[in-house]
Short mmCIF file of C-alpha atoms in Angstrom, two decimals:
data_model
loop_
_atom_site.label_atom_id
_atom_site.label_comp_id
_atom_site.label_asym_id
_atom_site.label_seq_id
_atom_site.Cartn_x
_atom_site.Cartn_y
_atom_site.Cartn_z
CA MET A 1 48.46 2.03 0.44
CA GLU A 2 51.22 5.04 0.39
CA GLU A 3 51.56 3.81 4.31
CA ILE A 4 50.93 0.94 6.20
CA ASN A 5 51.72 -0.32 9.69
CA HIS A 6 53.55 -4.19 9.34
CA PHE A 7 53.58 -6.83 12.32
CA SER A 8 57.75 -6.36 11.30
CA HIS A 9 58.68 -2.72 11.98
CA GLU A 10 56.13 -1.52 15.20
CA ASN A 11 58.10 0.94 15.81
CA HIS A 12 57.58 3.28 12.69
CA PRO A 13 54.61 2.91 9.51
CA LEU A 14 56.08 2.06 6.20
CA LYS A 15 55.61 3.86 3.44
CA LEU A 16 55.38 3.29 -0.40
CA ILE A 17 58.12 4.52 -2.62
CA ASN A 18 59.61 3.82 -5.83
CA SER A 19 62.54 1.53 -6.07
CA LYS A 20 64.99 3.36 -7.81
CA THR A 21 65.01 5.52 -4.37
CA ILE A 22 65.84 2.30 -2.85
CA VAL A 23 68.68 1.23 -5.08
CA GLY A 24 70.35 4.66 -4.44
CA VAL A 25 70.21 4.70 -0.74
CA SER A 26 73.55 4.55 1.03
CA PHE A 27 74.30 2.41 4.19
CA ASP A 28 77.41 4.50 5.38
CA GLY A 29 76.21 7.45 3.92
CA GLY A 30 79.82 8.25 1.84
CA ASP A 31 79.78 5.67 -0.66
CA LYS A 32 78.92 7.61 -3.95
CA THR A 33 78.00 3.52 -5.43
CA PRO A 34 74.19 3.32 -5.40
CA GLN A 35 73.69 0.14 -3.54
CA VAL A 36 71.00 -2.48 -4.28
CA ILE A 37 69.48 -2.39 -0.84
CA GLY A 38 67.51 -6.39 -0.19
CA CYS A 39 63.98 -7.17 1.05
CA TYR A 40 63.85 -7.70 4.82
CA ALA A 41 60.83 -10.60 4.71
CA CYS A 42 63.50 -12.26 1.80
CA GLU A 43 66.49 -10.66 1.63
CA LYS A 44 66.15 -10.66 -2.51
CA PRO A 45 67.01 -7.63 -4.30
CA ILE A 46 64.44 -4.59 -4.43
CA SER A 47 65.60 -3.66 -8.18
CA SER A 48 62.22 -3.32 -9.81
CA GLY A 49 59.17 -1.27 -9.28
CA PHE A 50 57.49 -0.03 -5.71
CA ALA A 51 58.80 -1.20 -1.85
CA TYR A 52 57.68 -0.59 1.62
CA ALA A 53 60.36 1.64 3.13
CA CYS A 54 61.22 3.50 6.64
CA ILE A 55 64.07 5.20 5.53
CA GLN A 56 65.00 6.04 9.22
CA CYS A 57 65.63 2.69 10.17
CA ARG A 58 66.89 1.43 6.32
CA TYR A 59 63.92 -1.37 6.85
CA PHE A 60 62.89 -1.98 2.85
CA LEU A 61 60.03 -4.54 2.25
CA HIS A 62 58.93 -5.80 -1.41
CA LYS A 63 55.25 -4.14 -2.08
CA ALA A 64 54.50 -8.53 -2.87
CA CYS A 65 55.69 -9.16 0.43
CA THR A 66 53.38 -6.82 2.34
CA GLN A 67 51.07 -8.65 1.18
CA LEU A 68 51.60 -11.78 2.19
CA PRO A 69 48.24 -13.37 4.14
CA PRO A 70 48.99 -13.80 7.40
CA THR A 71 47.95 -17.36 7.58
CA ILE A 72 47.08 -20.19 5.26
CA ASN A 73 45.68 -23.38 5.39
CA ASP A 74 46.41 -25.59 3.10
CA PRO A 75 46.47 -29.36 3.35
CA SER A 76 48.64 -30.42 0.45
CA LEU A 77 50.67 -28.26 2.16
CA TYR A 78 50.28 -29.39 6.41
CA HIS A 79 47.69 -30.56 8.04
CA HIS A 80 47.48 -26.96 10.32
CA PRO A 81 47.07 -23.55 9.11
CA LEU A 82 50.33 -22.18 9.50
CA THR A 83 51.44 -18.22 10.54
CA LEU A 84 53.85 -15.91 8.63
CA THR A 85 56.50 -14.86 11.64
CA ASP A 86 59.27 -12.98 11.45
CA MET A 87 62.27 -15.13 11.91
CA LYS A 88 64.50 -12.95 13.64
CA ASN A 89 62.36 -12.24 16.74
CA THR A 90 62.34 -15.85 17.67
CA ASP A 91 65.57 -17.95 19.02
CA SER A 92 65.43 -19.86 15.58
CA ARG A 93 68.90 -20.17 13.90
CA SER A 94 69.52 -21.17 10.50
CA ARG A 95 66.57 -23.58 9.52
CA GLN A 96 66.03 -25.44 6.66
CA CYS A 97 62.45 -25.78 4.79
CA ASP A 98 60.34 -28.35 5.67
CA VAL A 99 58.91 -28.43 2.09
CA CYS A 100 61.64 -28.08 -0.41
CA ARG A 101 64.81 -28.98 2.01
CA ILE A 102 66.70 -26.12 1.59
CA ARG A 103 68.57 -24.53 4.42
CA LYS A 104 67.21 -20.54 4.85
CA THR A 105 69.05 -17.84 6.63
CA PRO A 106 67.74 -16.83 10.12
CA GLY A 107 66.47 -13.28 9.03
CA VAL A 108 63.76 -14.23 6.15
CA PHE A 109 60.48 -14.49 7.17
CA SER A 110 58.63 -17.98 7.18
CA TYR A 111 54.99 -19.62 7.58
CA ILE A 112 55.79 -21.75 10.77
CA PHE A 113 53.25 -24.13 13.12
CA ILE A 114 54.14 -23.67 17.10
CA LYS A 115 52.94 -26.51 19.10
CA ASP A 116 54.21 -26.31 22.74
CA ASN A 117 56.16 -23.66 22.23
CA LYS A 118 58.66 -25.41 19.91
CA TYR A 119 58.87 -25.31 16.04
CA THR A 120 56.88 -28.40 14.56
CA PHE A 121 56.92 -27.39 10.98
CA ALA A 122 58.34 -24.05 9.16
CA ALA A 123 58.00 -23.33 5.33
CA CYS A 124 59.56 -20.36 3.41
CA ILE A 125 57.40 -18.36 1.79
CA ASP A 126 58.72 -19.05 -1.56
CA CYS A 127 56.92 -23.04 -0.61
CA CYS A 128 53.85 -21.13 0.52
CA VAL A 129 53.35 -18.41 -2.39
CA ALA A 130 53.89 -21.02 -4.56
CA ARG A 131 51.22 -22.59 -3.10
CA ILE A 132 48.54 -19.73 -2.77
CA TYR A 133 49.55 -18.92 -6.98
CA LEU A 134 48.38 -22.98 -7.48
CA LYS A 135 45.50 -22.81 -5.37
CA ALA A 136 44.23 -19.41 -7.38
CA GLU A 137 44.55 -20.61 -10.57
CA ALA A 138 43.17 -23.78 -9.94
CA ASP A 139 40.43 -21.92 -8.23
CA ALA A 140 39.98 -19.80 -11.17
CA ILE A 141 39.79 -22.99 -13.23
CA LYS A 142 36.71 -24.24 -10.82
CA GLU A 143 35.10 -21.12 -11.54
CA GLU A 144 35.66 -21.22 -15.01
CA ALA A 145 34.20 -24.85 -15.53
CA LYS A 146 31.13 -23.49 -14.51
CA ILE A 147 30.26 -21.88 -17.36
CA LYS A 148 28.77 -24.07 -20.23
CA VAL A 149 30.49 -22.94 -23.28
CA GLN A 150 29.49 -22.63 -26.93
CA HIS A 151 31.71 -23.62 -29.37
CA GLU A 152 31.61 -23.01 -33.70
CA GLY A 153 33.72 -25.76 -33.80
CA HIS A 154 31.13 -27.99 -32.85
CA PRO A 155 28.05 -26.05 -32.57
CA HIS A 156 25.45 -28.55 -31.48
CA HIS A 157 26.35 -28.76 -28.11
CA THR A 158 27.91 -27.46 -24.88
CA LEU A 159 31.64 -27.73 -24.00
CA THR A 160 32.97 -28.23 -20.10
CA LEU A 161 36.90 -26.96 -19.11
CA GLN A 162 37.85 -29.67 -17.22
CA LEU A 163 39.67 -29.15 -13.57
CA ARG A 164 42.86 -31.55 -14.63
CA PRO A 165 45.37 -31.62 -17.62
CA ALA A 166 45.46 -34.39 -19.68
CA ALA A 167 47.39 -35.70 -22.12
CA PHE A 168 44.93 -37.06 -25.37
CA ARG A 169 44.15 -36.30 -29.32
CA CYS A 170 42.54 -33.22 -30.12
CA ASP A 171 39.58 -33.05 -31.92
CA ALA A 172 40.83 -29.57 -33.44
CA CYS A 173 44.88 -29.84 -33.95
CA ASN A 174 45.04 -33.98 -34.09
CA SER A 175 47.68 -34.00 -32.05
CA LYS A 176 48.44 -35.34 -28.46
CA ASP A 177 49.32 -33.01 -25.83
CA GLU A 178 49.15 -32.34 -22.50
CA GLY A 179 46.98 -29.61 -20.95
CA LEU A 180 43.83 -28.42 -19.38
CA PHE A 181 40.92 -29.38 -22.18
CA TYR A 182 37.06 -28.97 -22.72
CA GLU A 183 34.62 -31.98 -23.40
CA CYS A 184 31.67 -32.07 -24.78
CA ASP A 185 28.29 -32.80 -22.29
CA SER A 186 27.13 -34.76 -24.69
CA CYS A 187 29.65 -36.59 -27.65
CA ASP A 188 33.06 -37.75 -27.33
CA PHE A 189 34.28 -34.41 -28.72
CA TRP A 190 37.59 -33.42 -27.22
CA ILE A 191 39.70 -30.12 -27.76
CA HIS A 192 42.67 -28.33 -26.13
CA LYS A 193 42.06 -25.04 -24.51
CA THR A 194 44.69 -23.22 -26.18
CA CYS A 195 42.45 -24.78 -29.79
CA ALA A 196 39.31 -23.54 -28.51
CA SER A 197 40.62 -20.11 -28.10
CA LEU A 198 42.57 -19.83 -31.66
CA ALA A 199 42.65 -16.18 -33.36
CA SER A 200 40.26 -16.27 -36.53
CA THR A 201 42.53 -15.21 -38.89
CA ILE A 202 46.53 -15.02 -39.00
CA ASN A 203 49.00 -13.29 -41.17
CA LEU A 204 51.29 -15.77 -42.54
CA PRO A 205 54.48 -14.30 -44.49
CA HIS A 206 54.45 -17.35 -46.86
CA HIS A 207 51.04 -16.38 -48.15
CA PRO A 208 51.48 -12.46 -47.57
CA ASN A 209 48.50 -11.66 -50.09
CA HIS A 210 45.39 -12.73 -47.95
CA PRO A 211 44.96 -13.54 -44.70
CA LEU A 212 43.99 -17.28 -42.95
CA VAL A 213 40.90 -17.52 -41.91
CA LEU A 214 40.18 -20.63 -39.40
CA VAL A 215 37.44 -22.94 -40.82
CA TYR A 216 36.37 -25.91 -38.71
CA SER A 217 36.13 -28.81 -41.46
CA LEU A 218 36.30 -28.03 -45.33
CA SER A 219 33.91 -26.56 -47.15
CA GLU A 220 32.04 -28.92 -49.61
CA LYS A 221 32.91 -27.12 -52.87
CA PHE A 222 36.51 -28.40 -52.04
CA PHE A 223 35.79 -32.17 -52.13
CA ASN A 224 35.83 -32.91 -55.64
CA PHE A 225 39.64 -32.75 -55.59
CA PRO A 226 42.38 -33.80 -53.00
CA TYR A 227 44.11 -31.02 -50.84
CA TYR A 228 47.44 -31.20 -49.24
CA CYS A 229 48.70 -29.02 -46.05
CA GLU A 230 50.88 -25.77 -47.77
CA ILE A 231 53.66 -26.02 -44.81
CA CYS A 232 53.96 -30.19 -44.17
CA ASN A 233 52.34 -31.26 -47.47
CA GLU A 234 49.98 -33.88 -45.49
CA TYR A 235 46.87 -34.78 -46.81
CA ILE A 236 43.88 -32.69 -45.99
CA LEU A 237 40.84 -34.55 -43.49
CA ARG A 238 37.48 -33.07 -44.45
CA ASN A 239 37.01 -32.79 -41.09
CA GLU A 240 39.86 -30.83 -39.80
CA TRP A 241 40.22 -27.40 -37.98
CA LEU A 242 42.55 -25.60 -40.60
CA TYR A 243 43.43 -22.03 -41.67
CA GLN A 244 43.02 -21.17 -46.05
CA CYS A 245 42.28 -18.74 -47.80
CA ALA A 246 39.63 -20.06 -50.18
CA ASN A 247 40.48 -17.40 -52.65
CA CYS A 248 44.09 -18.73 -53.11
CA ARG A 249 43.12 -22.31 -52.09
CA TYR A 250 45.72 -22.12 -49.89
CA PHE A 251 45.15 -24.76 -46.81
CA ALA A 252 47.23 -25.12 -43.81
CA HIS A 253 46.37 -28.01 -40.24
CA ILE A 254 46.19 -24.97 -37.50
CA LYS A 255 49.49 -26.28 -35.65
CA CYS A 256 51.58 -25.92 -38.84
CA ALA A 257 50.33 -22.55 -39.22
CA LEU A 258 51.43 -21.61 -35.67
CA HIS A 259 54.50 -23.07 -36.19
CA SER A 260 55.10 -21.63 -39.12
CA GLU A 261 54.50 -17.94 -37.96
CA LEU A 262 58.16 -18.29 -35.74
CA PRO A 263 60.70 -16.33 -36.76
CA SER A 264 63.20 -17.99 -38.74
CA THR A 265 66.90 -18.22 -37.04
CA PRO A 266 68.29 -15.11 -36.89
CA ARG A 267 72.00 -14.92 -39.05
CA ASP A 268 74.58 -11.80 -40.11
CA ASP A 269 73.35 -12.03 -43.64
CA GLU A 270 69.15 -11.06 -43.19
CA ASP A 271 67.67 -8.44 -44.90
CA GLU A 272 65.05 -6.12 -43.60
CA ASN A 273 62.20 -8.35 -43.50
CA GLY A 274 64.44 -11.65 -40.88
CA LEU A 275 64.98 -13.64 -44.29
CA LEU A 276 68.27 -15.83 -45.61
CA HIS A 277 69.35 -14.66 -48.89
CA PHE A 278 70.50 -16.78 -51.04
CA PRO A 279 72.83 -17.88 -52.75
CA MET A 280 75.48 -17.21 -50.54
CA SER A 281 78.96 -16.66 -51.26
CA ASP A 282 80.20 -19.60 -49.61
CA ALA A 283 77.92 -22.98 -49.41
CA PHE A 284 75.53 -22.66 -46.52
CA THR A 285 76.96 -26.07 -44.84
CA ASP A 286 76.94 -24.92 -41.15
CA PRO A 287 73.78 -23.14 -39.51
CA LEU A 288 74.38 -23.82 -36.61
CA LYS A 289 77.50 -21.99 -36.26
CA LEU A 290 75.24 -18.77 -37.64
CA LEU A 291 72.84 -19.90 -35.50
CA HIS A 292 74.99 -19.41 -32.28
CA PHE A 293 77.57 -17.09 -33.59
CA GLU A 294 76.84 -13.96 -30.50
CA LYS A 295 77.43 -17.01 -27.88
CA MET A 296 81.06 -17.96 -29.71
CA SER A 297 81.67 -14.47 -29.01
CA ARG A 298 80.88 -14.34 -25.00
CA VAL A 299 82.58 -16.50 -23.14
CA ASP A 300 84.18 -15.13 -20.39
CA ASP A 301 81.48 -15.82 -17.96
CA GLU A 302 81.11 -19.29 -18.86
CA LYS A 303 81.62 -22.18 -17.19
CA THR A 304 85.19 -23.35 -18.32
CA LYS A 305 83.79 -26.88 -17.09
CA ILE A 306 80.74 -29.53 -17.46
CA LYS A 307 78.90 -32.48 -17.35
CA HIS A 308 77.16 -33.30 -20.20
CA TRP A 309 74.95 -35.76 -21.13
CA SER A 310 76.40 -37.45 -23.98
CA HIS A 311 79.86 -38.46 -22.43
CA HIS A 312 80.90 -40.01 -19.48
CA HIS A 313 83.70 -37.84 -18.33
CA PRO A 314 83.82 -33.96 -17.53
CA LEU A 315 84.66 -31.31 -20.53
CA ILE A 316 86.86 -28.62 -20.46
CA LEU A 317 86.09 -25.60 -22.56
CA THR A 318 89.00 -24.01 -24.69
CA VAL A 319 88.99 -20.27 -25.75
CA GLU A 320 92.19 -19.56 -27.41
CA ALA A 321 93.83 -22.30 -30.02
CA GLN A 322 96.25 -24.95 -29.07
CA ALA A 323 99.18 -26.71 -30.44
CA ASN A 324 98.21 -30.22 -32.16
CA ASN A 325 100.50 -32.91 -30.38
CA MET A 326 98.86 -35.88 -32.23
CA SER A 327 100.08 -35.60 -35.56
CA CYS A 328 102.65 -33.80 -37.27
CA ASN A 329 99.83 -34.33 -40.59
CA SER A 330 98.59 -31.01 -41.92
CA ASP A 331 95.64 -32.91 -43.68
CA LEU A 332 94.24 -34.10 -40.08
CA ILE A 333 90.88 -32.10 -39.28
CA GLU A 334 89.00 -32.61 -36.07
CA VAL A 335 85.64 -32.88 -35.74
CA CYS A 336 82.91 -32.11 -33.38
CA GLN A 337 81.64 -35.18 -32.11
CA GLY A 338 77.74 -33.28 -32.26
CA CYS A 339 77.67 -31.84 -35.51
CA VAL A 340 80.34 -33.76 -37.26
CA ARG A 341 81.77 -30.15 -39.26
CA PRO A 342 85.49 -28.80 -38.71
CA LEU A 343 86.33 -28.08 -34.58
CA THR A 344 86.53 -23.84 -33.82
CA LEU A 345 86.58 -22.40 -31.25
CA PRO A 346 85.40 -22.12 -28.89
CA TYR A 347 84.87 -26.23 -28.05
CA TYR A 348 84.79 -28.44 -25.04
CA SER A 349 87.04 -31.16 -25.28
CA CYS A 350 87.70 -34.85 -22.99
CA LYS A 351 90.84 -34.48 -20.86
CA ASP A 352 90.85 -38.22 -19.46
CA GLY A 353 92.08 -39.56 -22.65
CA CYS A 354 89.29 -39.58 -24.87
CA SER A 355 89.31 -37.46 -27.96
CA PHE A 356 85.56 -36.36 -27.48
CA THR A 357 84.86 -32.62 -28.60
CA LEU A 358 82.02 -30.55 -28.66
CA HIS A 359 80.68 -26.83 -29.71
CA LYS A 360 80.58 -24.84 -27.37
CA TYR A 361 77.00 -24.29 -29.02
CA CYS A 362 76.61 -27.98 -29.70
CA ALA A 363 77.05 -28.32 -26.03
CA GLU A 364 74.00 -25.81 -25.37
CA LEU A 365 71.77 -27.75 -28.11
CA PRO A 366 68.44 -27.48 -26.42
CA ILE A 367 67.44 -31.41 -25.51
CA LYS A 368 63.57 -31.22 -26.96
CA LEU A 369 62.78 -29.39 -29.65
CA GLN A 370 59.22 -28.89 -31.90
CA HIS A 371 59.83 -28.20 -35.10
CA SER A 372 57.49 -27.28 -38.13
CA LEU A 373 57.82 -30.27 -40.14
CA HIS A 374 56.64 -32.34 -37.49
CA PRO A 375 54.26 -30.78 -35.35
CA ASN A 376 52.30 -33.37 -33.59
CA HIS A 377 55.19 -34.60 -31.53
CA SER A 378 58.27 -33.12 -30.26
CA LEU A 379 61.84 -34.28 -31.21
CA HIS A 380 64.54 -35.43 -28.65
CA LEU A 381 68.20 -35.22 -28.70
CA ILE A 382 69.61 -38.45 -28.41
CA ASN A 383 73.86 -39.38 -29.45
CA THR A 384 73.74 -42.32 -32.01
CA ARG A 385 76.78 -43.47 -31.64
CA GLU A 386 75.51 -46.65 -30.95
CA HIS A 387 73.73 -47.20 -34.23
CA VAL A 388 73.26 -45.38 -37.12
CA ASP A 389 69.93 -43.38 -38.56
CA ARG A 390 68.91 -41.46 -41.64
CA CYS A 391 68.26 -37.94 -41.41
CA LYS A 392 64.84 -36.88 -43.14
CA ASP A 393 66.49 -33.83 -43.93
CA CYS A 394 69.30 -34.57 -46.42
CA TRP A 395 68.75 -38.66 -45.81
CA GLY A 396 72.47 -38.94 -44.59
CA TYR A 397 73.42 -41.56 -42.03
CA VAL A 398 73.96 -40.13 -38.29
CA ASN A 399 75.91 -41.79 -36.41
CA THR A 400 76.67 -39.08 -33.59
CA PHE A 401 73.54 -36.03 -32.09
CA LEU A 402 70.65 -36.88 -33.85
CA TYR A 403 66.75 -35.12 -33.25
CA LYS A 404 64.50 -38.04 -33.08
CA CYS A 405 60.81 -38.64 -32.42
CA LYS A 406 60.03 -40.95 -30.04
CA THR A 407 56.65 -41.96 -31.47
CA CYS A 408 57.55 -42.79 -35.15
CA THR A 409 60.22 -42.84 -37.22
CA PHE A 410 60.87 -39.03 -38.22
CA ASN A 411 64.67 -38.20 -37.85
CA LEU A 412 66.72 -34.12 -38.09
CA ASP A 413 70.73 -34.16 -37.63
CA VAL A 414 70.95 -31.03 -35.80
CA ASN A 415 72.69 -29.05 -38.51
CA CYS A 416 69.33 -29.77 -40.62
CA ALA A 417 67.08 -29.12 -37.33
CA PHE A 418 68.26 -25.91 -37.44
CA LEU A 419 67.60 -24.93 -41.01
CA PRO A 420 65.86 -21.65 -41.53
CA ASN A 421 62.60 -21.50 -41.64
CA THR A 422 61.92 -19.09 -44.60
CA ILE A 423 64.34 -18.22 -46.91
CA LYS A 424 64.32 -15.84 -50.00
CA HIS A 425 66.24 -17.02 -53.23
CA LYS A 426 67.51 -14.94 -56.18
CA SER A 427 65.60 -17.33 -58.58
CA HIS A 428 62.16 -16.18 -57.33
CA LYS A 429 60.38 -12.96 -56.10
CA HIS A 430 58.47 -14.43 -53.93
CA PRO A 431 59.50 -16.17 -50.47
CA LEU A 432 60.01 -20.25 -49.86
CA ILE A 433 59.18 -21.55 -47.24
CA GLN A 434 60.10 -24.88 -45.76
CA VAL A 435 58.01 -28.30 -46.98
CA ILE A 436 58.91 -32.24 -47.36
CA ASP A 437 56.91 -32.47 -51.14
CA THR A 438 58.25 -35.91 -52.31
CA GLU A 439 55.59 -35.31 -55.74
CA THR A 440 57.24 -32.29 -56.99
CA PRO A 441 60.44 -31.84 -59.10
CA CYS A 442 62.89 -29.53 -58.50
CA ASN A 443 63.11 -26.58 -60.61
CA ALA A 444 66.72 -26.18 -60.68
CA CYS A 445 67.85 -30.09 -61.33
CA ASP A 446 64.72 -31.15 -62.36
CA MET A 447 64.80 -34.34 -59.61
CA GLY A 448 62.40 -35.81 -57.07
CA PHE A 449 63.85 -35.50 -53.62
CA SER A 450 62.42 -36.49 -50.68
CA GLY A 451 63.92 -34.65 -47.47
CA ILE A 452 63.77 -30.58 -46.76
CA SER A 453 62.78 -28.78 -49.86
CA TYR A 454 62.21 -24.86 -50.26
CA ALA A 455 58.86 -24.30 -52.07
CA CYS A 456 56.47 -21.31 -52.99
CA LYS A 457 52.73 -23.40 -53.09
CA ALA A 458 51.06 -19.65 -54.83
CA CYS A 459 53.67 -20.14 -58.02
CA ASP A 460 53.84 -24.49 -57.90
CA PHE A 461 57.74 -23.62 -57.67
CA LEU A 462 60.27 -25.67 -55.75
CA LEU A 463 63.67 -25.64 -54.97
CA ASP A 464 65.42 -28.98 -53.30
CA MET A 465 67.43 -28.64 -50.20
CA PHE A 466 70.57 -28.11 -52.14
CA CYS A 467 69.49 -26.19 -54.79
CA ALA A 468 68.47 -23.86 -52.33
CA ILE A 469 70.96 -23.26 -49.88
CA ARG A 470 73.88 -25.48 -50.74
CA SER A 471 75.01 -23.54 -53.88
CA PRO A 472 76.84 -20.89 -54.24
CA HIS A 473 76.36 -18.00 -56.08
CA SER A 474 80.08 -18.32 -57.82
CA LEU A 475 82.16 -21.23 -58.15
CA GLY A 476 85.94 -21.90 -59.53
CA HIS A 477 86.78 -24.03 -62.49
CA ARG A 478 89.47 -25.20 -63.56
CA TYR A 479 88.71 -24.92 -67.26
CA CYS A 480 88.18 -20.87 -66.05
CA LYS A 481 90.94 -20.09 -64.35
CA GLY A 482 90.98 -16.56 -63.31
CA HIS A 483 87.68 -15.94 -63.16
CA GLU A 484 84.73 -16.90 -60.82
CA ILE A 485 81.40 -18.12 -62.66
CA PRO A 486 78.21 -17.22 -61.45
CA LEU A 487 75.36 -19.34 -60.70
CA THR A 488 72.58 -18.02 -63.35
CA TYR A 489 68.81 -19.26 -63.57
CA PRO A 490 67.80 -20.02 -67.15
CA GLN A 491 63.66 -20.52 -66.52
CA SER A 492 63.33 -23.25 -68.13
CA TRP A 493 59.72 -22.94 -67.34
CA ILE A 494 59.12 -19.95 -69.58
CA ILE A 495 60.52 -21.84 -72.84
CA LEU A 496 57.76 -24.66 -72.04
CA LYS A 497 55.04 -21.96 -72.14
CA ILE A 498 55.91 -20.82 -75.20
CA SER A 499 56.26 -23.59 -76.98
CA ILE A 500 52.89 -24.50 -76.19
CA VAL A 501 52.05 -21.01 -77.01
CA ILE A 502 53.63 -21.96 -80.56
CA SER A 503 51.58 -24.51 -80.88
CA VAL A 504 47.96 -23.37 -80.09
CA ARG A 505 49.21 -20.38 -82.94
CA LYS A 506 46.73 -21.61 -86.07
CA LYS A 507 43.56 -21.49 -83.48
CA CYS A 508 44.34 -17.70 -82.30
CA THR A 509 43.24 -14.99 -84.90
CA PRO A 510 45.10 -11.52 -85.30
CA SER A 511 41.88 -9.74 -83.08
CA SER A 512 42.49 -11.36 -80.79
CA PRO A 513 45.08 -9.09 -78.13
CA PHE A 514 45.66 -11.92 -75.74
CA ILE A 515 45.76 -15.81 -75.69
CA ILE A 516 46.37 -17.75 -72.39
CA ALA A 517 48.53 -20.88 -71.99
CA THR A 518 49.22 -22.56 -68.51
CA ASP A 519 47.92 -19.42 -66.66
CA ALA A 520 50.18 -17.01 -69.10
CA LYS A 521 48.74 -13.99 -71.02
CA ILE A 522 51.31 -13.70 -73.97
CA PRO A 523 50.31 -10.86 -76.71
CA PHE A 524 49.32 -12.00 -80.19
CA THR A 525 51.80 -10.01 -81.89
CA SER A 526 54.82 -11.13 -80.56
CA ILE A 527 54.26 -14.98 -81.26
CA ALA A 528 56.38 -14.33 -84.57
CA LEU A 529 59.07 -13.00 -82.57
CA LEU A 530 58.73 -15.79 -80.16
CA GLU A 531 59.26 -18.09 -83.14
CA THR A 532 62.19 -17.10 -84.42
CA ILE A 533 64.11 -16.93 -80.90
CA ILE A 534 62.71 -20.63 -80.65
CA ILE A 535 63.69 -22.13 -84.02
#
């Protein structure tokens, strides 16, 4: 409605106006700087959307505040109905909310209960609105639970939405996450509500040629051979829900596929597709520094003193270089206690006699992390100063910060945890995705690696983490002074295919236009030239 009568302003009606008009209102009439006006009910700024106002009295209310119910009756909040009251019309001074225990200013609206002309209970509108939303959400779930659901992933029986969230192992994604779920009315089949509403097709950058289709079990035509998830490299069970491309025989667990849709961490070296190109000019050894480059340059409004969970003393922020009074040794390098990388500005340090230091970005690392290579469990940031663990990526020993799975033995140090999910390497035409593949040797060094690698499964091409991102595109050497030695990519696998072609030459005839050897087509007329090159 464009005009309403509100109990808190009985003298004039309130008109609906745009908040931009309210922002420009000035109380003294002479101030040229627009002021942000506060809502009379909640005293929060009116900065967007629409609001109700009496310009004559300079009285303003959020549109949502005018729509608050006059009474609420929620036994979980209070055992009597509560009435919305303008506390400015009462004798009450500042009062503490009986729900959140926060002291409110006298002017804000509250839901109160009066007995014998005394305020026996008062709840701020923030607490009451939160309860209203929770009740509305619960009522919506109850209505949804009345409807029996037929799902293609469980066609024989109907499913019912349960009213409360729970933690269980889902029969669709095979992971144990807490949330709302559907339960079969006839058998022991449970799935997350989110799994029940998965998209039928998705597009992944790792498989750009075709979309992936959601299937609820492995097709019988694939039973004769073992198949593995293209992302986590775990064995595919026959009754698992998958995203697949049947033409390419590309299979991915639904959790792996959805997590792999997350964009790679932003870097300065990204191209238009958002991928980091390798090799770089320098060895890519500090992903955290690049990931938080923008945060490093914005320190004006940051806290100069913090209490960090990993240290028992307060930490002070340093933004400018300071003289090192510890030693005159020029070889001394201070390192961060979180990532064990050379200390760079800005950083936090302990001023209580400890030598504890942290990069600013290491101090702001998320405590909980969901990683695409370990989608079934969350990883938790811990300080391993009292013991030593090994990183699942680089297999280095870690005695500082580490992301650790509390359910199994999967660990990642903080640098490896933020490596890009997908990269582009000069040695291969397709993007390479992050995998853990203990079977396939690296195409560069021809050695197996049990840590993180980058692979193109469609081409059976794989580079271990060190060859993919830790090798610079050129290198200085003492035997080649004054020049940089470029990194080259001799395609040894092509020579292998040529050797196979030569070995089957006698089985071909001049009339055959092409011969096929290990999925490569080579003109018959060029075999003599290839023989000459190899010899």
